[in-house]
XYZ file of C-alpha atoms in Angstrom:
429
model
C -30.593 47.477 -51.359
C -27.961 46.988 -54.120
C -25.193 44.689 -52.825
C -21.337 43.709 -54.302
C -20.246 40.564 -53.383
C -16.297 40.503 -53.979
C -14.915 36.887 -54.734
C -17.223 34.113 -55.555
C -15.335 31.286 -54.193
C -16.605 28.485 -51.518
C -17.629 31.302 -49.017
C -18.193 34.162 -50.983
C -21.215 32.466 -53.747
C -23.073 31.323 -50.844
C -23.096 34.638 -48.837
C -24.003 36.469 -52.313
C -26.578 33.879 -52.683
C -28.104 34.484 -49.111
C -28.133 38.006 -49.518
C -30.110 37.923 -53.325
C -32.440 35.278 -51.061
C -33.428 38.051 -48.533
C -34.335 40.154 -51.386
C -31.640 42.406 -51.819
C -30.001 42.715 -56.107
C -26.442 41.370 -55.733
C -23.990 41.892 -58.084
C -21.040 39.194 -57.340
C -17.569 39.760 -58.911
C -14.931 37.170 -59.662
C -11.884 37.570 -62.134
C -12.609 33.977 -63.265
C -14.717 34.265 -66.038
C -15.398 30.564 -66.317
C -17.008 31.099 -62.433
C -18.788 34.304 -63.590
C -20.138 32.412 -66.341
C -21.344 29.244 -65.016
C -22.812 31.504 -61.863
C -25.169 33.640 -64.678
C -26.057 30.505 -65.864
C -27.456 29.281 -62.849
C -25.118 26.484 -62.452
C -22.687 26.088 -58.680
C -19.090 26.258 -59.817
C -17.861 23.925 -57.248
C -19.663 20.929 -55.973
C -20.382 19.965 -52.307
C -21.956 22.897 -50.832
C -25.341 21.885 -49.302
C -28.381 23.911 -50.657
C -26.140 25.895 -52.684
C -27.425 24.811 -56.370
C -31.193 25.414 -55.490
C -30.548 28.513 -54.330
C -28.516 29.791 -56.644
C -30.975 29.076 -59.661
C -33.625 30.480 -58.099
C -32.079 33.793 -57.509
C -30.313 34.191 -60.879
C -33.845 33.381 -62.058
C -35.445 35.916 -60.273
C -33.071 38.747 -61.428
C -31.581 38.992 -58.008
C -28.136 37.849 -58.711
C -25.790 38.296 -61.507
C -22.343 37.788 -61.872
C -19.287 40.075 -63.476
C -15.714 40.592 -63.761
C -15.931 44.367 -63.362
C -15.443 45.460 -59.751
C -15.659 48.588 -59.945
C -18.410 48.954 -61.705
C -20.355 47.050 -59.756
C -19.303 48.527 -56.256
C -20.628 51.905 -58.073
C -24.302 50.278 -58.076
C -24.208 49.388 -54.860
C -24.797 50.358 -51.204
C -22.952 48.103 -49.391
C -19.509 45.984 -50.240
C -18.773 42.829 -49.273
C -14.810 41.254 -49.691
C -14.367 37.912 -49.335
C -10.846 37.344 -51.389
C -8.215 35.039 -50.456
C -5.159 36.166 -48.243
C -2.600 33.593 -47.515
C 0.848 33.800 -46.291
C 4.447 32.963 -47.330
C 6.888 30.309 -46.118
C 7.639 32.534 -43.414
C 4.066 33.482 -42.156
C 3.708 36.828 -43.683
C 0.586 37.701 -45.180
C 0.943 38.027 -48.657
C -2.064 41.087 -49.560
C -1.528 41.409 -52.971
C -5.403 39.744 -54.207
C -7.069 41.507 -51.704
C -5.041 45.288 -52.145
C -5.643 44.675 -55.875
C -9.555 43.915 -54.794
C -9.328 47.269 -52.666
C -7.815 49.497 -55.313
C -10.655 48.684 -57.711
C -12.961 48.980 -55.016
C -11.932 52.615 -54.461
C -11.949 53.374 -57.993
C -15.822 52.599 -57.851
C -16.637 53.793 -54.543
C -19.094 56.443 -53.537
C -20.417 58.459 -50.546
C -23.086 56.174 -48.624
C -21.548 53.171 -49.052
C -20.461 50.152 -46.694
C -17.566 48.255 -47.150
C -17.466 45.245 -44.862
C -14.507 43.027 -45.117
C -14.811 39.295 -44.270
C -11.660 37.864 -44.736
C -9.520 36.852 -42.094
C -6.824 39.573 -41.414
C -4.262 40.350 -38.592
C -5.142 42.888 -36.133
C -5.120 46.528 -37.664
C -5.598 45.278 -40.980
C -8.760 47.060 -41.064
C -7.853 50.562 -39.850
C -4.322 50.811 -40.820
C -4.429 49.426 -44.398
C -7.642 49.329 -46.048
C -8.840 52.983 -44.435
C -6.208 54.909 -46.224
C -5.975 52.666 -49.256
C -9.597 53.454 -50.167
C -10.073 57.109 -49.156
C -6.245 57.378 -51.735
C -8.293 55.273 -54.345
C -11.763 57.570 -54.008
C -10.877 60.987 -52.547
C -13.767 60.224 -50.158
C -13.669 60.269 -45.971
C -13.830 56.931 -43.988
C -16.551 57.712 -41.238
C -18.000 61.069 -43.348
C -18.540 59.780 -46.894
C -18.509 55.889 -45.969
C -18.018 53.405 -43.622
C -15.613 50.483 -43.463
C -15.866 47.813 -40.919
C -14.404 44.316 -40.561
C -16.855 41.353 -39.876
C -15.429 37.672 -40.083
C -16.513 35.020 -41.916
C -17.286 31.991 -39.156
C -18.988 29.485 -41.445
C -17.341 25.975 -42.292
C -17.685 24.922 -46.405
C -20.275 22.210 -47.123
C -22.414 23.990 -44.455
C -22.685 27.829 -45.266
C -25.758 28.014 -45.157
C -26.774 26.296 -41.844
C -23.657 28.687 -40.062
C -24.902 31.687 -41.218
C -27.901 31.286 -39.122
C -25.948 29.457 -36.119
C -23.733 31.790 -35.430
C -23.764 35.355 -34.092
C -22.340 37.876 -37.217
C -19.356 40.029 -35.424
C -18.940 43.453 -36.828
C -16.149 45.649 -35.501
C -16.195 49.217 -37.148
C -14.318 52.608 -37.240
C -16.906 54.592 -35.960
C -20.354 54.579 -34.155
C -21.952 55.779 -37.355
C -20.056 52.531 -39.113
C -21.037 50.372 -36.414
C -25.126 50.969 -36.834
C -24.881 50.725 -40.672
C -22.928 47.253 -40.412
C -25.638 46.616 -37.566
C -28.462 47.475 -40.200
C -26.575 46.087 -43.658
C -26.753 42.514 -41.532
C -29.688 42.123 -39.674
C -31.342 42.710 -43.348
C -29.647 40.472 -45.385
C -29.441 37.577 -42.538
C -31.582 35.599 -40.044
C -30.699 33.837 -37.092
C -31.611 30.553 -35.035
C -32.942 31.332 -31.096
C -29.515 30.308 -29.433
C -30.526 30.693 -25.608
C -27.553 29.403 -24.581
C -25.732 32.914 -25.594
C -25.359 35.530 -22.565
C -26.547 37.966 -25.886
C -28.351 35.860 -27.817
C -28.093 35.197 -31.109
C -27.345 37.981 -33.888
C -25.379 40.804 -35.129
C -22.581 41.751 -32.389
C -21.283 44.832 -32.408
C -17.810 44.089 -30.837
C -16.850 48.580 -30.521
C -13.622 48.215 -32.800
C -11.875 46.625 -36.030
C -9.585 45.700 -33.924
C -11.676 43.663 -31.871
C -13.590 41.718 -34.173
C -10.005 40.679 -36.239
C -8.961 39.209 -33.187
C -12.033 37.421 -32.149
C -11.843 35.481 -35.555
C -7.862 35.006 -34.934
C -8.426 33.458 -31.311
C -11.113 31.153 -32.150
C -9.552 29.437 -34.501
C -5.942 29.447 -32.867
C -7.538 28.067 -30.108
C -8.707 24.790 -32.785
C -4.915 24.427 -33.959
C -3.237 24.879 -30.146
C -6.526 22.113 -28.908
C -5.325 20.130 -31.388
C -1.802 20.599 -30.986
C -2.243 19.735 -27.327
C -4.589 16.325 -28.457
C -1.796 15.483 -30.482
C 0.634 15.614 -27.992
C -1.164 13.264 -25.525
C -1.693 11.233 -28.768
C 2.088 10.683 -29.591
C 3.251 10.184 -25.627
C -0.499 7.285 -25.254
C 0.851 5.375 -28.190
C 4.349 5.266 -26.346
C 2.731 4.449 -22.964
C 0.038 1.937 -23.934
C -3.044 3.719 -23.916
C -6.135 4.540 -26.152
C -5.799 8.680 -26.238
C -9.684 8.133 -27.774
C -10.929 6.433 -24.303
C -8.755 8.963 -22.303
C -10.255 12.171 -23.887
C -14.043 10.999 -24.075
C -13.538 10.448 -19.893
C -11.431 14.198 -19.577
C -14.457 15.623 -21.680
C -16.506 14.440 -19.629
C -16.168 17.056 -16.739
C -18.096 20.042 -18.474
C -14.608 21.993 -18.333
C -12.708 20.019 -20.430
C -12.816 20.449 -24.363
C -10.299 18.566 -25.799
C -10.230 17.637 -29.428
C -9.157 14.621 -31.309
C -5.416 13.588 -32.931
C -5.096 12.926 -36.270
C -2.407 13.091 -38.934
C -2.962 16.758 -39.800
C -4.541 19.752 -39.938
C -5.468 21.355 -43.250
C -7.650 23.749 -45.000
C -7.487 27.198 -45.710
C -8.325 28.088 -42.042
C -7.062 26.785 -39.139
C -3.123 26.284 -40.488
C -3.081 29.628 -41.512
C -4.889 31.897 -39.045
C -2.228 30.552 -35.976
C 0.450 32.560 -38.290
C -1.070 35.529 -38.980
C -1.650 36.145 -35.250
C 2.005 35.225 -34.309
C 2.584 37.780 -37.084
C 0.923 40.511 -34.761
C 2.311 38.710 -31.701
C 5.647 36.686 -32.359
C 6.557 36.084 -29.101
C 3.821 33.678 -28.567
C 5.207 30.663 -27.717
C 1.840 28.284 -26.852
C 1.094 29.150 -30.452
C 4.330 28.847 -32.177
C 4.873 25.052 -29.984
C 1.079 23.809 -31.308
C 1.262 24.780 -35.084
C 5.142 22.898 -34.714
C 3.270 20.116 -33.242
C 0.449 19.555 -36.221
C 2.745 20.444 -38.721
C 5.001 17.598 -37.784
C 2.031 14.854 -37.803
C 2.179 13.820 -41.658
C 5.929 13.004 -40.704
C 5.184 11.398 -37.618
C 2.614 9.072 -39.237
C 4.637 8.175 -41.692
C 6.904 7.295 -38.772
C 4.363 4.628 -36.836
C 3.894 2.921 -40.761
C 7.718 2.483 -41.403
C 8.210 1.643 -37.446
C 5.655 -1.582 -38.309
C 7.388 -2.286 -41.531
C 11.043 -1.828 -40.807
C 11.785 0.197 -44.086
C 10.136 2.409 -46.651
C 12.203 1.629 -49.612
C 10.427 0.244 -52.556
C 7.389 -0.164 -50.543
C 3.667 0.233 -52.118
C 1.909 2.528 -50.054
C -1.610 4.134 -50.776
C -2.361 7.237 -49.041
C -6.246 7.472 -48.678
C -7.859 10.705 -49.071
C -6.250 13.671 -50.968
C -8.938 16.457 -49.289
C -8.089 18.075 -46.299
C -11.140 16.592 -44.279
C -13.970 14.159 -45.191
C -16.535 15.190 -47.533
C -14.952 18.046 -48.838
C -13.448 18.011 -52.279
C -10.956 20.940 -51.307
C -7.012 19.934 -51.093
C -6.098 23.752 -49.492
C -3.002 22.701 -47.470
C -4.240 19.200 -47.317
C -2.083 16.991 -44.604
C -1.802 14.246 -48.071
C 1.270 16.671 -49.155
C 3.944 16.396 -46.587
C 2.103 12.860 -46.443
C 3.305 11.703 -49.833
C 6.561 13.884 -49.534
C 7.758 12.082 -46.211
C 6.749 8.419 -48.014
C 8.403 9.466 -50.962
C 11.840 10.814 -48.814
C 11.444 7.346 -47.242
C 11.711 5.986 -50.845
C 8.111 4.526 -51.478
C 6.221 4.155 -54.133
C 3.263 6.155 -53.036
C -0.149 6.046 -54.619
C -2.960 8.172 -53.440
C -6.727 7.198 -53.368
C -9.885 9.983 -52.699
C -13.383 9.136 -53.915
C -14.030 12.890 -54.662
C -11.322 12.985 -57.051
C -11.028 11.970 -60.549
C -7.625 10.105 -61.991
C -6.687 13.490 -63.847
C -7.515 15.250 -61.106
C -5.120 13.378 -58.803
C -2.675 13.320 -61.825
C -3.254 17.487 -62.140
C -2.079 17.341 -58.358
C 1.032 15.653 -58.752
C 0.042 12.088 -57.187
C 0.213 8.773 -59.376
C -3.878 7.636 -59.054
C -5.213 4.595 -57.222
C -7.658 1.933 -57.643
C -9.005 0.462 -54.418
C -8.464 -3.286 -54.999
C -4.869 -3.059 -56.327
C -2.639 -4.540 -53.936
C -0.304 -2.367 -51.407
C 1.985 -3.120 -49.115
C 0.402 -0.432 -46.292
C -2.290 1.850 -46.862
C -2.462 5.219 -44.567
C -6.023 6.748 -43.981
C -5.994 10.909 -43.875
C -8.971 11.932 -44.811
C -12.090 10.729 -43.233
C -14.212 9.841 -45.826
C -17.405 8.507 -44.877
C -16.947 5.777 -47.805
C -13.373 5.129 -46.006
C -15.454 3.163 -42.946
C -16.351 0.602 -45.212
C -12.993 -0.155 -46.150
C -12.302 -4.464 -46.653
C -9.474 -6.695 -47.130
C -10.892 -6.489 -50.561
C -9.960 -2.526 -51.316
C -6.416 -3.223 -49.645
C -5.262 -6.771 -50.461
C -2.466 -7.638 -49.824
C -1.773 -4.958 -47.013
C 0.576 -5.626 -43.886
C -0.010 -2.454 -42.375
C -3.014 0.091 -42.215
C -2.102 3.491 -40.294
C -5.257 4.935 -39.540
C -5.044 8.747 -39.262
C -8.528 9.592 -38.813
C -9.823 6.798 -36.388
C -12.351 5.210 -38.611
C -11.165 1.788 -38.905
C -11.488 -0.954 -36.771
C -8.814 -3.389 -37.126
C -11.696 -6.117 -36.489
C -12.041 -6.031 -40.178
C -8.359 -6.342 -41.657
C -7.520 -9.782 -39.669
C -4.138 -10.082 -41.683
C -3.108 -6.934 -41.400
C -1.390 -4.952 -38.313
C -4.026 -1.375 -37.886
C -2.421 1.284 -36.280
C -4.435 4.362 -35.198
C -2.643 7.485 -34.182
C -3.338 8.305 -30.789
C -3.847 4.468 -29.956
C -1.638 2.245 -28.645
């Protein structure tokens, strides 16, 4: 089979990769021609993604992958389509469509009868039928469900891990049509394999969920149900360090009893997931409030933090303060609506001099991001931890002299090891 990848970023390179592995010819396309070169070379254009390098040379070596800027060109080679481009939303939570109806337009333009068009980005519910139907049967002249088949089928792997997901998870498919359904059904059980997962009522594999609609909002509720978990752990976080308790100890004994799941505090949630998704389905449903309340409630974290270091200090103003970690989580060079932002924006409102610290990040990188670099050893007046890097648990008096007081975001330090210094762990008393 001849396959188009569409968008070769952190989710889209591996999945072309995994499809050139099964043996299919894959031709990925990316408008960055500094990715599309460095993929026909062989060569990852982002670090951290396990397995990803290895892979990727061996299938550009075997003739099974190659890379261009021409979209619809390639989608005219192929059998199946796959879009993974970015959609993100304004300041208001609309979703802004404009990469992925350019991505659709040329997509048309190239499209031809037998072909499968599977969509993998996270939409709202309708997206699918509604939108990217009639915007491809305008751009080809050709019949959704009679000349070709679009279905939606989302993306449910975590960066750093592609690979490993891809087999863990069941793939969701939610077409048009019956017809649509099978050849999604067929497209993925060829180009994918899957781990025995016994503990699924279906077992694991390609589920065929009977609509568009369907699948968009399977994606949508599992990860709105991460950001209002989280929303809720933060809650019991804020009103534990009022009342005197350890919100760590509390939630390890609720979870427990096999029907509790709760998850764990911090100082914020980031990526390009899990703040985002919440909003596009209170786009198709504004009037829900549990939503609205726990994206309120992780959004206002950064600030909060902030709070508990100025509340140990007394005031803010001229005050040295390192903020550890630019990435959004540990391990992961990837700053997509990172919680060191409104971080460094509340310090610097409090009238700090803020310096930020990540061991993933270069001094011109941090510098390209708008943050004045730090070198662990300089002294601070407070340090605050938000990402949890595994090389952040090793933290001593040494990387932080000088430090009064170390708000840990993550809960990864144990104030055992900075004796002269006040710790403070959200969620803790």
């Amino acid at each position: 089979m001849k396959v188009t990848q569409v968008g070769l970023g952190k989710i889209g390179l591996p999945l072309a990769v995994q499809f050139a592995s099964r043996g299919h010819d894959v031709l990925g396309v990316d408008l960055n021609h500094a990715t599309v070169d460095r993929v026909n070379e062989g060569a990852e254009p982002f670090p951290g993604e396990a397995h990803l390098q290895e892979r990727l040379a061996q299938v550009v070596a075997q003739g099974r992958l190659r890379a261009t800027t021409d979209t619809r060109g390639a989608v005219a080679e192929s059998e199946a389509v796959v879009v993974v481009v970015p959609l993100v939303v304004d300041g208001e939570g609309a979703p802004d469509f404009a990469w992925m109806d350019a991505a659709t337009r040329e997509i048309a333009a190239g499209l031809r009868p037998g072909t499968l068009v599977a969509y993998e980005t996270t939409l709202p519910v309708g997206t699918t039928r509604t939108r990217w139907k009639p915007m491809l049967e305008a751009g080809s002249g050709l019949l959704e469900g009679h000349h070709f088949h679009v279905v939606f089928s989302p993306e449910r792997v975590l960066t750093g891990r592609v690979f490993a997901d891809l087999r863990t998870y069941p793939k969701l498919v939610g077409a048009l049509s019956e017809a649509g359904a099978a050849a999604a059904r067929t497209f993925y059980e060829s180009v994918l394999e899957f781990d025995e997962r016994p503990d699924l009522p279906r077992g694991n594999g390609v589920w065929d969920l009977g609509s568009a609609e369907a699948a968009e909002l399977a994606k949508l509720a599992e990860t709105t149900y991460r950001d209002v978990n989280i929303g809720l752990a933060n809650q019991f976080g804020v009103f534990a360090m009022r009342a005197g308790i350890d919100i760590f100890q509390v939630i390890e004994a609720a979870n427990s009893q096999p029907y509790s799941h709760i998850h764990r505090p911090g100082i914020a949630v980031g990526g390009h997931c899990i703040p985002v998704y919440p909003r596009l389905y209170l786009w198709n449903d504004p009037g829900a409030t549990v939503v609205r309340a726990a994206r309120e409630a992780n959004a206002g974290m950064p600030a909060y933090t902030v709070g508990i270091a100025k509340g140990a200090l007394g005031d803010l103003a001229g005050v040295a303060v390192v903020v550890l970690g630019a990435s959004y989580r540990g391990g992961v060079k990837e700053t997509a609506l990172s919680g060191v932002f409104p971080t460094v924006e509340a310090l610097a409102a409090e009238g700090a001099r803020v310096t930020v610290h990540d061991p993933m990040f270069s001094d011109d990188e941090l510098t390209a991001l708008g943050f004045a670099p730090h070198r662990l050893g300089t002294p601070v007046d407070a340090a605050i931890l938000q990402a949890d890097h595994a090389e952040y648990r090793h933290l001593s008096p040494d990387d932080l002299p000088e430090a009064k007081v170390i708000v840990d975001g993550r809960n990864v330090l144990s104030a055992d090891t900075f004796p002269d210094a006040t710790v403070l762990t959200v969620g803790k008393a």
